[in-house]
C-alpha atoms as a PDB file:
ATOM      1  CA  SER A   1       3.270 -30.738   7.439  1.00  0.00           C
ATOM      2  CA  TYR A   2       3.198 -30.729  11.307  1.00  0.00           C
ATOM      3  CA  PRO A   3       5.512 -33.681  12.176  1.00  0.00           C
ATOM      4  CA  HIS A   4       5.067 -33.175  15.947  1.00  0.00           C
ATOM      5  CA  GLN A   5       1.280 -33.028  16.206  1.00  0.00           C
ATOM      6  CA  ALA A   6       1.241 -35.949  18.546  1.00  0.00           C
ATOM      7  CA  GLY A   7       3.469 -34.074  21.036  1.00  0.00           C
ATOM      8  CA  CYS A   8       6.248 -35.756  23.006  1.00  0.00           C
ATOM      9  CA  GLN A   9       5.908 -39.489  23.164  1.00  0.00           C
ATOM     10  CA  CYS A  10       8.224 -40.372  26.034  1.00  0.00           C
ATOM     11  CA  GLU A  11       6.734 -42.474  28.687  1.00  0.00           C
ATOM     12  CA  ASN A  12       6.170 -39.651  31.280  1.00  0.00           C
ATOM     13  CA  CYS A  13       4.618 -37.101  28.818  1.00  0.00           C
ATOM     14  CA  LYS A  14       2.429 -39.766  27.096  1.00  0.00           C
ATOM     15  CA  ALA A  15       1.114 -40.878  30.574  1.00  0.00           C
ATOM     16  CA  ILE A  16       0.039 -37.248  31.314  1.00  0.00           C
ATOM     17  CA  ASP A  17      -1.459 -36.828  27.861  1.00  0.00           C
ATOM     18  CA  ASP A  18      -3.412 -40.030  28.080  1.00  0.00           C
ATOM     19  CA  ARG A  19      -4.744 -39.200  31.483  1.00  0.00           C
ATOM     20  CA  GLU A  20      -5.811 -35.561  30.365  1.00  0.00           C
ATOM     21  CA  GLY A  21      -7.126 -36.712  27.034  1.00  0.00           C
ATOM     22  CA  THR A  22      -5.073 -34.149  25.133  1.00  0.00           C
ATOM     23  CA  PRO A  23      -1.255 -33.344  24.372  1.00  0.00           C
ATOM     24  CA  MET A  24      -1.935 -30.147  26.123  1.00  0.00           C
ATOM     25  CA  GLY A  25      -1.645 -32.064  29.409  1.00  0.00           C
ATOM     26  CA  SER A  26       2.064 -32.443  29.159  1.00  0.00           C
ATOM     27  CA  LEU A  27       2.617 -28.999  27.572  1.00  0.00           C
ATOM     28  CA  LEU A  28       0.601 -27.155  30.439  1.00  0.00           C
ATOM     29  CA  THR A  29       2.339 -29.251  33.076  1.00  0.00           C
ATOM     30  CA  PHE A  30       5.660 -27.822  31.744  1.00  0.00           C
ATOM     31  CA  VAL A  31       4.261 -24.314  31.364  1.00  0.00           C
ATOM     32  CA  ASN A  32       2.766 -24.297  34.856  1.00  0.00           C
ATOM     33  CA  ARG A  33       6.202 -25.281  36.307  1.00  0.00           C
ATOM     34  CA  ILE A  34       7.782 -22.268  34.573  1.00  0.00           C
ATOM     35  CA  ALA A  35       5.070 -20.048  35.831  1.00  0.00           C
ATOM     36  CA  ASP A  36       5.670 -21.381  39.397  1.00  0.00           C
ATOM     37  CA  ASP A  37       9.352 -20.825  39.275  1.00  0.00           C
ATOM     38  CA  ILE A  38       9.148 -17.104  38.105  1.00  0.00           C
ATOM     39  CA  LYS A  39       5.979 -15.820  40.040  1.00  0.00           C
ATOM     40  CA  ASP A  40       7.853 -14.622  43.092  1.00  0.00           C
ATOM     41  CA  ASP A  41      10.802 -12.943  41.281  1.00  0.00           C
ATOM     42  CA  TYR A  42       8.526 -11.479  38.525  1.00  0.00           C
ATOM     43  CA  PRO A  43       5.138 -11.081  39.879  1.00  0.00           C
ATOM     44  CA  ASN A  44       3.964  -8.925  36.888  1.00  0.00           C
ATOM     45  CA  VAL A  45       5.183 -11.446  34.227  1.00  0.00           C
ATOM     46  CA  TYR A  46       2.792 -13.919  32.493  1.00  0.00           C
ATOM     47  CA  VAL A  47       3.798 -17.059  30.623  1.00  0.00           C
ATOM     48  CA  ASP A  48       2.067 -17.227  27.228  1.00  0.00           C
ATOM     49  CA  THR A  49       1.401 -20.585  25.520  1.00  0.00           C
ATOM     50  CA  LEU A  50      -0.641 -21.624  22.541  1.00  0.00           C
ATOM     51  CA  ALA A  51      -3.618 -23.929  22.456  1.00  0.00           C
ATOM     52  CA  TYR A  52      -2.889 -24.638  18.816  1.00  0.00           C
ATOM     53  CA  ARG A  53      -3.828 -27.544  16.630  1.00  0.00           C
ATOM     54  CA  TYR A  54      -2.954 -30.718  18.651  1.00  0.00           C
ATOM     55  CA  THR A  55      -2.858 -28.748  21.956  1.00  0.00           C
ATOM     56  CA  ARG A  56      -6.140 -26.999  21.293  1.00  0.00           C
ATOM     57  CA  LYS A  57      -8.287 -29.188  23.485  1.00  0.00           C
ATOM     58  CA  ALA A  58      -8.202 -28.357  27.210  1.00  0.00           C
ATOM     59  CA  PRO A  59      -7.043 -30.979  29.648  1.00  0.00           C
ATOM     60  CA  LYS A  60      -9.402 -32.783  31.967  1.00  0.00           C
ATOM     61  CA  THR A  61      -7.897 -31.945  35.347  1.00  0.00           C
ATOM     62  CA  ILE A  62      -4.889 -29.612  34.987  1.00  0.00           C
ATOM     63  CA  LYS A  63      -5.601 -25.966  35.169  1.00  0.00           C
ATOM     64  CA  PRO A  64      -3.445 -22.949  34.018  1.00  0.00           C
ATOM     65  CA  ARG A  65      -1.772 -21.070  36.941  1.00  0.00           C
ATOM     66  CA  ASP A  66      -2.878 -17.522  37.522  1.00  0.00           C
ATOM     67  CA  ASN A  67       0.098 -16.199  35.744  1.00  0.00           C
ATOM     68  CA  VAL A  68      -0.332 -18.309  32.526  1.00  0.00           C
ATOM     69  CA  ILE A  69      -2.023 -17.020  29.417  1.00  0.00           C
ATOM     70  CA  ILE A  70      -3.700 -19.557  27.125  1.00  0.00           C
ATOM     71  CA  ARG A  71      -3.849 -18.273  23.594  1.00  0.00           C
ATOM     72  CA  LEU A  72      -6.414 -20.293  21.712  1.00  0.00           C
ATOM     73  CA  CYS A  73      -6.015 -20.460  17.959  1.00  0.00           C
ATOM     74  CA  SER A  74      -8.837 -20.706  15.450  1.00  0.00           C
ATOM     75  CA  ILE A  75      -6.787 -21.953  12.554  1.00  0.00           C
ATOM     76  CA  GLU A  76      -9.005 -24.893  11.618  1.00  0.00           C
ATOM     77  CA  CYS A  77     -12.269 -23.003  11.669  1.00  0.00           C
ATOM     78  CA  CYS A  78     -14.580 -21.919   8.906  1.00  0.00           C
ATOM     79  CA  PHE A  79     -14.681 -18.100   8.456  1.00  0.00           C
ATOM     80  CA  CYS A  80     -17.855 -18.106   6.268  1.00  0.00           C
ATOM     81  CA  HIS A  81     -19.983 -18.950   9.294  1.00  0.00           C
ATOM     82  CA  PRO A  82     -19.991 -17.619  12.755  1.00  0.00           C
ATOM     83  CA  LEU A  83     -17.940 -19.591  15.309  1.00  0.00           C
ATOM     84  CA  ASP A  84     -21.089 -20.359  17.336  1.00  0.00           C
ATOM     85  CA  ASP A  85     -23.033 -21.598  14.341  1.00  0.00           C
ATOM     86  CA  PRO A  86     -24.361 -25.073  15.439  1.00  0.00           C
ATOM     87  CA  ASP A  87     -24.867 -26.134  11.817  1.00  0.00           C
ATOM     88  CA  CYS A  88     -21.260 -25.508  10.828  1.00  0.00           C
ATOM     89  CA  PRO A  89     -19.407 -28.697  11.330  1.00  0.00           C
ATOM     90  CA  HIS A  90     -16.003 -26.947  11.135  1.00  0.00           C
ATOM     91  CA  ASN A  91     -16.813 -24.708  14.062  1.00  0.00           C
ATOM     92  CA  VAL A  92     -18.690 -26.947  16.485  1.00  0.00           C
ATOM     93  CA  GLU A  93     -15.505 -28.477  18.106  1.00  0.00           C
ATOM     94  CA  PHE A  94     -13.921 -25.046  18.477  1.00  0.00           C
ATOM     95  CA  LYS A  95     -17.064 -23.794  20.314  1.00  0.00           C
ATOM     96  CA  LYS A  96     -16.643 -26.759  22.636  1.00  0.00           C
ATOM     97  CA  ASP A  97     -12.955 -26.040  23.208  1.00  0.00           C
ATOM     98  CA  ILE A  98     -13.352 -22.321  23.997  1.00  0.00           C
ATOM     99  CA  GLU A  99     -16.170 -23.152  26.536  1.00  0.00           C
ATOM    100  CA  GLU A 100     -13.835 -25.635  28.266  1.00  0.00           C
ATOM    101  CA  TRP A 101     -10.976 -23.131  28.375  1.00  0.00           C
ATOM    102  CA  ALA A 102     -13.226 -20.372  29.623  1.00  0.00           C
ATOM    103  CA  ALA A 103     -14.290 -22.558  32.499  1.00  0.00           C
ATOM    104  CA  ILE A 104     -10.712 -23.021  33.727  1.00  0.00           C
ATOM    105  CA  CYS A 105      -8.596 -20.105  32.542  1.00  0.00           C
ATOM    106  CA  ASN A 106      -8.635 -16.567  33.825  1.00  0.00           C
ATOM    107  CA  ASN A 107      -6.312 -15.284  31.071  1.00  0.00           C
ATOM    108  CA  LEU A 108      -7.832 -16.421  27.987  1.00  0.00           C
ATOM    109  CA  TYR A 109      -6.456 -14.879  24.749  1.00  0.00           C
ATOM    110  CA  ILE A 110      -7.214 -15.546  21.039  1.00  0.00           C
ATOM    111  CA  TRP A 111      -5.132 -15.912  17.971  1.00  0.00           C
ATOM    112  CA  ASP A 112      -7.557 -15.369  15.118  1.00  0.00           C
ATOM    113  CA  TYR A 113      -7.052 -15.460  11.288  1.00  0.00           C
ATOM    114  CA  THR A 114      -8.521 -13.040   8.874  1.00  0.00           C
ATOM    115  CA  THR A 115      -7.045 -13.764   5.436  1.00  0.00           C
ATOM    116  CA  ASP A 116      -6.187 -16.434   2.787  1.00  0.00           C
ATOM    117  CA  PHE A 117      -2.759 -17.508   3.659  1.00  0.00           C
ATOM    118  CA  LEU A 118      -2.288 -19.252   0.339  1.00  0.00           C
ATOM    119  CA  CYS A 119      -2.912 -16.047  -1.596  1.00  0.00           C
ATOM    120  CA  TYR A 120      -3.198 -12.816   0.215  1.00  0.00           C
ATOM    121  CA  LEU A 121      -4.644 -11.182  -2.972  1.00  0.00           C
ATOM    122  CA  SER A 122      -7.723 -13.507  -3.232  1.00  0.00           C
ATOM    123  CA  PRO A 123     -11.095 -12.431  -2.126  1.00  0.00           C
ATOM    124  CA  PHE A 124     -11.726 -13.247   1.609  1.00  0.00           C
ATOM    125  CA  PRO A 125     -15.447 -12.327   2.365  1.00  0.00           C
ATOM    126  CA  ASN A 126     -15.411 -12.894   6.133  1.00  0.00           C
ATOM    127  CA  PHE A 127     -16.946  -9.567   6.993  1.00  0.00           C
ATOM    128  CA  ALA A 128     -20.388 -11.140   7.722  1.00  0.00           C
ATOM    129  CA  VAL A 129     -18.844 -12.927  10.623  1.00  0.00           C
ATOM    130  CA  LEU A 130     -16.402 -10.436  12.091  1.00  0.00           C
ATOM    131  CA  GLN A 131     -18.873  -8.704  14.397  1.00  0.00           C
ATOM    132  CA  LYS A 132     -20.493 -11.981  15.455  1.00  0.00           C
ATOM    133  CA  ASN A 133     -17.000 -13.560  16.286  1.00  0.00           C
ATOM    134  CA  VAL A 134     -15.695 -10.805  18.246  1.00  0.00           C
ATOM    135  CA  LYS A 135     -18.793 -10.732  20.374  1.00  0.00           C
ATOM    136  CA  PHE A 136     -18.493 -14.591  20.739  1.00  0.00           C
ATOM    137  CA  PHE A 137     -14.938 -14.183  22.100  1.00  0.00           C
ATOM    138  CA  LYS A 138     -16.096 -11.460  24.517  1.00  0.00           C
ATOM    139  CA  ASP A 139     -18.905 -13.647  25.678  1.00  0.00           C
ATOM    140  CA  HIS A 140     -16.488 -16.454  26.516  1.00  0.00           C
ATOM    141  CA  HIS A 141     -14.371 -14.260  28.763  1.00  0.00           C
ATOM    142  CA  VAL A 142     -11.562 -13.617  26.259  1.00  0.00           C
ATOM    143  CA  ILE A 143      -9.444 -10.643  27.476  1.00  0.00           C
ATOM    144  CA  GLY A 144      -6.775 -10.485  24.782  1.00  0.00           C
ATOM    145  CA  MET A 145      -7.133 -10.656  20.952  1.00  0.00           C
ATOM    146  CA  PHE A 146      -4.602 -10.996  18.094  1.00  0.00           C
ATOM    147  CA  GLU A 147      -6.142 -10.675  14.633  1.00  0.00           C
ATOM    148  CA  GLN A 148      -3.753 -11.987  12.171  1.00  0.00           C
ATOM    149  CA  GLY A 149      -4.336 -10.639   8.644  1.00  0.00           C
ATOM    150  CA  ASN A 150      -2.169  -9.844   5.643  1.00  0.00           C
ATOM    151  CA  TYR A 151       0.957  -8.377   7.271  1.00  0.00           C
ATOM    152  CA  GLN A 152       3.466  -9.488   4.596  1.00  0.00           C
ATOM    153  CA  SER A 153       2.377  -7.496   1.579  1.00  0.00           C
ATOM    154  CA  LEU A 154       0.094  -4.581   0.539  1.00  0.00           C
ATOM    155  CA  SER A 155      -3.592  -5.644   0.566  1.00  0.00           C
ATOM    156  CA  GLY A 156      -5.159  -6.690  -2.679  1.00  0.00           C
ATOM    157  CA  GLU A 157      -8.704  -7.013  -1.513  1.00  0.00           C
ATOM    158  CA  PHE A 158     -10.456  -5.262   1.456  1.00  0.00           C
ATOM    159  CA  GLY A 159      -7.670  -5.579   4.026  1.00  0.00           C
ATOM    160  CA  GLU A 160      -7.829  -1.982   4.938  1.00  0.00           C
ATOM    161  CA  LEU A 161     -11.568  -2.097   5.649  1.00  0.00           C
ATOM    162  CA  ARG A 162     -11.080  -5.318   7.658  1.00  0.00           C
ATOM    163  CA  GLY A 163      -8.461  -3.647   9.885  1.00  0.00           C
ATOM    164  CA  TYR A 164     -10.643  -0.565  10.453  1.00  0.00           C
ATOM    165  CA  LEU A 165     -13.697  -2.737  11.384  1.00  0.00           C
ATOM    166  CA  LEU A 166     -11.653  -4.990  13.715  1.00  0.00           C
ATOM    167  CA  ALA A 167     -10.311  -1.885  15.436  1.00  0.00           C
ATOM    168  CA  LYS A 168     -13.886  -0.750  15.950  1.00  0.00           C
ATOM    169  CA  LEU A 169     -14.997  -4.117  17.214  1.00  0.00           C
ATOM    170  CA  LEU A 170     -12.224  -4.568  19.714  1.00  0.00           C
ATOM    171  CA  TRP A 171     -13.297  -1.168  21.208  1.00  0.00           C
ATOM    172  CA  ASP A 172     -16.991  -2.079  21.114  1.00  0.00           C
ATOM    173  CA  PRO A 173     -17.580  -5.888  20.743  1.00  0.00           C
ATOM    174  CA  TYR A 174     -21.301  -5.502  21.472  1.00  0.00           C
ATOM    175  CA  MET A 175     -22.000  -2.898  18.692  1.00  0.00           C
ATOM    176  CA  SER A 176     -25.324  -3.512  16.838  1.00  0.00           C
ATOM    177  CA  GLU A 177     -25.566  -4.859  13.258  1.00  0.00           C
ATOM    178  CA  GLU A 178     -26.783  -1.415  12.149  1.00  0.00           C
ATOM    179  CA  GLN A 179     -23.671   0.216  13.664  1.00  0.00           C
ATOM    180  CA  TYR A 180     -21.476  -2.259  12.017  1.00  0.00           C
ATOM    181  CA  GLN A 181     -22.964  -1.731   8.561  1.00  0.00           C
ATOM    182  CA  THR A 182     -22.689   2.027   9.189  1.00  0.00           C
ATOM    183  CA  HIS A 183     -18.976   1.708   9.817  1.00  0.00           C
ATOM    184  CA  ILE A 184     -18.629  -0.198   6.595  1.00  0.00           C
ATOM    185  CA  ASN A 185     -20.335   2.486   4.577  1.00  0.00           C
ATOM    186  CA  GLU A 186     -18.538   5.385   6.289  1.00  0.00           C
ATOM    187  CA  PHE A 187     -15.219   3.748   5.589  1.00  0.00           C
ATOM    188  CA  MET A 188     -15.980   3.087   1.965  1.00  0.00           C
ATOM    189  CA  GLU A 189     -17.234   6.517   1.326  1.00  0.00           C
ATOM    190  CA  GLY A 190     -14.251   8.100   2.863  1.00  0.00           C
ATOM    191  CA  TYR A 191     -11.668   5.758   1.353  1.00  0.00           C
ATOM    192  CA  TYR A 192     -13.108   5.181  -2.169  1.00  0.00           C
ATOM    193  CA  GLY A 193     -14.913   8.453  -2.806  1.00  0.00           C
ATOM    194  CA  GLU A 194     -18.152   9.358  -4.393  1.00  0.00           C
ATOM    195  CA  GLY A 195     -18.233   6.010  -6.314  1.00  0.00           C
ATOM    196  CA  TRP A 196     -18.130   3.975  -3.187  1.00  0.00           C
ATOM    197  CA  GLN A 197     -21.569   2.566  -3.514  1.00  0.00           C
ATOM    198  CA  ALA A 198     -20.464   0.662  -6.618  1.00  0.00           C
ATOM    199  CA  ILE A 199     -17.694  -0.941  -4.455  1.00  0.00           C
ATOM    200  CA  ARG A 200     -20.363  -1.734  -1.958  1.00  0.00           C
ATOM    201  CA  ARG A 201     -22.403  -3.566  -4.640  1.00  0.00           C
ATOM    202  CA  PHE A 202     -19.444  -5.788  -5.370  1.00  0.00           C
ATOM    203  CA  PHE A 203     -18.726  -6.309  -1.700  1.00  0.00           C
ATOM    204  CA  ASP A 204     -22.339  -7.467  -1.117  1.00  0.00           C
ATOM    205  CA  ARG A 205     -22.403  -9.679  -4.183  1.00  0.00           C
ATOM    206  CA  LEU A 206     -19.096 -11.267  -3.079  1.00  0.00           C
ATOM    207  CA  HIS A 207     -20.583 -12.189   0.251  1.00  0.00           C
ATOM    208  CA  ARG A 208     -23.781 -13.625  -1.243  1.00  0.00           C
ATOM    209  CA  SER A 209     -21.768 -15.623  -3.676  1.00  0.00           C
ATOM    210  CA  VAL A 210     -20.500 -18.048  -1.029  1.00  0.00           C
ATOM    211  CA  GLY A 211     -23.934 -19.427  -0.226  1.00  0.00           C
ATOM    212  CA  ASP A 212     -23.815 -22.507   1.924  1.00  0.00           C
ATOM    213  CA  ASN A 213     -20.149 -23.165   1.189  1.00  0.00           C
ATOM    214  CA  HIS A 214     -17.400 -23.181   3.780  1.00  0.00           C
ATOM    215  CA  PHE A 215     -13.933 -21.625   3.657  1.00  0.00           C
ATOM    216  CA  GLY A 216     -10.886 -21.576   5.808  1.00  0.00           C
ATOM    217  CA  ILE A 217      -7.659 -19.674   5.689  1.00  0.00           C
ATOM    218  CA  TYR A 218      -6.075 -22.018   3.101  1.00  0.00           C
ATOM    219  CA  TYR A 219      -8.802 -22.383   0.337  1.00  0.00           C
ATOM    220  CA  GLU A 220      -7.361 -23.211  -3.005  1.00  0.00           C
ATOM    221  CA  ASP A 221      -9.721 -22.217  -5.844  1.00  0.00           C
ATOM    222  CA  PRO A 222     -11.969 -19.038  -5.652  1.00  0.00           C
ATOM    223  CA  LEU A 223     -14.068 -20.550  -8.354  1.00  0.00           C
ATOM    224  CA  ASP A 224     -15.255 -23.242  -5.939  1.00  0.00           C
ATOM    225  CA  LEU A 225     -16.575 -20.464  -3.651  1.00  0.00           C
ATOM    226  CA  PHE A 226     -17.185 -17.203  -5.453  1.00  0.00           C
ATOM    227  CA  VAL A 227     -19.717 -17.375  -8.416  1.00  0.00           C
ATOM    228  CA  ASP A 228     -22.509 -15.128  -9.310  1.00  0.00           C
ATOM    229  CA  PRO A 229     -25.504 -15.928  -7.207  1.00  0.00           C
ATOM    230  CA  ASP A 230     -28.054 -14.443  -9.696  1.00  0.00           C
ATOM    231  CA  THR A 231     -26.677 -16.362 -12.726  1.00  0.00           C
ATOM    232  CA  GLU A 232     -27.730 -19.797 -13.862  1.00  0.00           C
ATOM    233  CA  GLY A 233     -25.335 -22.302 -15.544  1.00  0.00           C
ATOM    234  CA  ASP A 234     -22.352 -24.146 -14.564  1.00  0.00           C
ATOM    235  CA  ASN A 235     -19.555 -22.946 -12.125  1.00  0.00           C
ATOM    236  CA  LEU A 236     -17.444 -21.465 -15.011  1.00  0.00           C
ATOM    237  CA  GLN A 237     -20.334 -19.452 -16.444  1.00  0.00           C
ATOM    238  CA  ARG A 238     -21.277 -18.190 -13.100  1.00  0.00           C
ATOM    239  CA  ALA A 239     -17.670 -17.269 -12.381  1.00  0.00           C
ATOM    240  CA  GLU A 240     -17.432 -15.301 -15.606  1.00  0.00           C
ATOM    241  CA  ALA A 241     -20.593 -13.448 -14.755  1.00  0.00           C
ATOM    242  CA  PHE A 242     -19.240 -12.678 -11.264  1.00  0.00           C
ATOM    243  CA  LEU A 243     -16.042 -11.338 -12.876  1.00  0.00           C
ATOM    244  CA  CYS A 244     -17.866  -9.283 -15.353  1.00  0.00           C
ATOM    245  CA  LYS A 245     -20.209  -7.672 -12.929  1.00  0.00           C
ATOM    246  CA  GLY A 246     -17.250  -6.938 -10.657  1.00  0.00           C
ATOM    247  CA  ARG A 247     -15.279  -5.280 -13.339  1.00  0.00           C
ATOM    248  CA  ALA A 248     -18.357  -3.046 -14.075  1.00  0.00           C
ATOM    249  CA  ASP A 249     -18.663  -2.120 -10.430  1.00  0.00           C
ATOM    250  CA  PHE A 250     -15.044  -1.116 -10.177  1.00  0.00           C
ATOM    251  CA  ALA A 251     -15.202   0.920 -13.413  1.00  0.00           C
ATOM    252  CA  ALA A 252     -18.195   2.833 -12.102  1.00  0.00           C
ATOM    253  CA  ALA A 253     -16.347   3.646  -8.884  1.00  0.00           C
ATOM    254  CA  LYS A 254     -13.305   5.015 -10.765  1.00  0.00           C
ATOM    255  CA  GLN A 255     -15.320   7.600 -12.773  1.00  0.00           C
ATOM    256  CA  THR A 256     -15.523  10.131  -9.931  1.00  0.00           C
ATOM    257  CA  ALA A 257     -12.285   9.169  -8.028  1.00  0.00           C
ATOM    258  CA  THR A 258      -9.468  11.494  -7.149  1.00  0.00           C
ATOM    259  CA  ALA A 259      -5.921  10.313  -7.795  1.00  0.00           C
ATOM    260  CA  ASP A 260      -5.621   8.883  -4.207  1.00  0.00           C
ATOM    261  CA  GLN A 261      -9.001   7.249  -4.295  1.00  0.00           C
ATOM    262  CA  LEU A 262      -8.202   5.753  -7.729  1.00  0.00           C
ATOM    263  CA  ALA A 263      -5.143   4.106  -6.412  1.00  0.00           C
ATOM    264  CA  ARG A 264      -7.212   2.587  -3.530  1.00  0.00           C
ATOM    265  CA  ILE A 265      -9.792   1.335  -5.901  1.00  0.00           C
ATOM    266  CA  GLN A 266      -7.271  -0.223  -8.221  1.00  0.00           C
ATOM    267  CA  ARG A 267      -5.614  -1.882  -5.229  1.00  0.00           C
ATOM    268  CA  ALA A 268      -8.899  -3.420  -4.116  1.00  0.00           C
ATOM    269  CA  GLU A 269      -9.572  -4.505  -7.761  1.00  0.00           C
ATOM    270  CA  VAL A 270      -6.487  -6.752  -7.664  1.00  0.00           C
ATOM    271  CA  GLN A 271      -8.654  -9.419  -6.130  1.00  0.00           C
ATOM    272  CA  LEU A 272     -10.458  -9.565  -9.427  1.00  0.00           C
ATOM    273  CA  ASP A 273      -7.148  -9.829 -11.310  1.00  0.00           C
ATOM    274  CA  VAL A 274      -6.305 -12.934  -9.293  1.00  0.00           C
ATOM    275  CA  TYR A 275      -9.878 -14.250  -9.733  1.00  0.00           C
ATOM    276  CA  GLU A 276      -9.555 -13.764 -13.472  1.00  0.00           C
ATOM    277  CA  TRP A 277      -6.416 -15.765 -13.509  1.00  0.00           C
ATOM    278  CA  TYR A 278      -8.430 -18.735 -12.066  1.00  0.00           C
ATOM    279  CA  VAL A 279     -11.193 -18.144 -14.653  1.00  0.00           C
ATOM    280  CA  CYS A 280      -8.720 -18.197 -17.483  1.00  0.00           C
ATOM    281  CA  ARG A 281      -7.156 -21.439 -16.114  1.00  0.00           C
ATOM    282  CA  ALA A 282     -10.590 -23.089 -15.926  1.00  0.00           C
ATOM    283  CA  ARG A 283     -11.305 -22.031 -19.542  1.00  0.00           C
ATOM    284  CA  PHE A 284      -8.057 -23.463 -20.661  1.00  0.00           C
ATOM    285  CA  ASN A 285      -8.667 -26.700 -18.853  1.00  0.00           C
ATOM    286  CA  ALA A 286     -12.142 -26.993 -20.339  1.00  0.00           C
ATOM    287  CA  LEU A 287     -10.758 -26.529 -23.803  1.00  0.00           C
ATOM    288  CA  ALA A 288      -8.027 -29.013 -23.238  1.00  0.00           C
ATOM    289  CA  GLU A 289     -10.646 -31.584 -22.124  1.00  0.00           C
ATOM    290  CA  ASP A 290     -12.719 -30.821 -25.271  1.00  0.00           C
ATOM    291  CA  ASP A 291      -9.614 -31.531 -27.403  1.00  0.00           C
END
């Protein structure tokens, strides 16, 4: 799907990349030349380039010019575990990469990802890592953040809450866990109304359901990840229990909601509609196998 992951393979570029140990070698050489050419005429302009997929790794010897921004992208990472979790194999390499970039770049920016890009309406319980990850970025001298979420459609899960929390974290990356949880509760109470605690029950169960699994921004089947943690049985049975309890939580929240609050609750419940489709598909497949 990314036909140019190897970068330019001409003799000159390949020689630079081989020497630097990364295709970022030839890219940064090019970017630095542009930065040198414009610095006198445009002293307040910065050249922004991506450390993205095949260019994510920092070069061995080439450093960005002072008027170059390196925007490191976390697209391959696991968003169930913090980026500095030494036991998460998906995040170990990213931690190494950001450490290497932080050592040579004065203008380190981040392009971060906060939703399921295969289905914007699917549950995406990354709230347990948001606070830790923003602090992690700040600790590694990041000075610019872009949090890419669901910008192409209305949220069908907790996108509004996520946007609110990220805004709070970008102002205060060192807030405590207690402050973070308080922000979650304050938002839910104000946004969903008197029945917000039922939504919070579902929210907490959703995050517990992931267990020791991993998920990135392109996970395909929620039933592989989100099953009731308190129910025994196979994945389908646990998925059905998760769905049933979730429906009950949302029904409870609706009982005291105003018209505006009800619309917000119904929009958040769309994630269960999507989840139910996966449950129905799994039921159908199981019946087909029996036949």
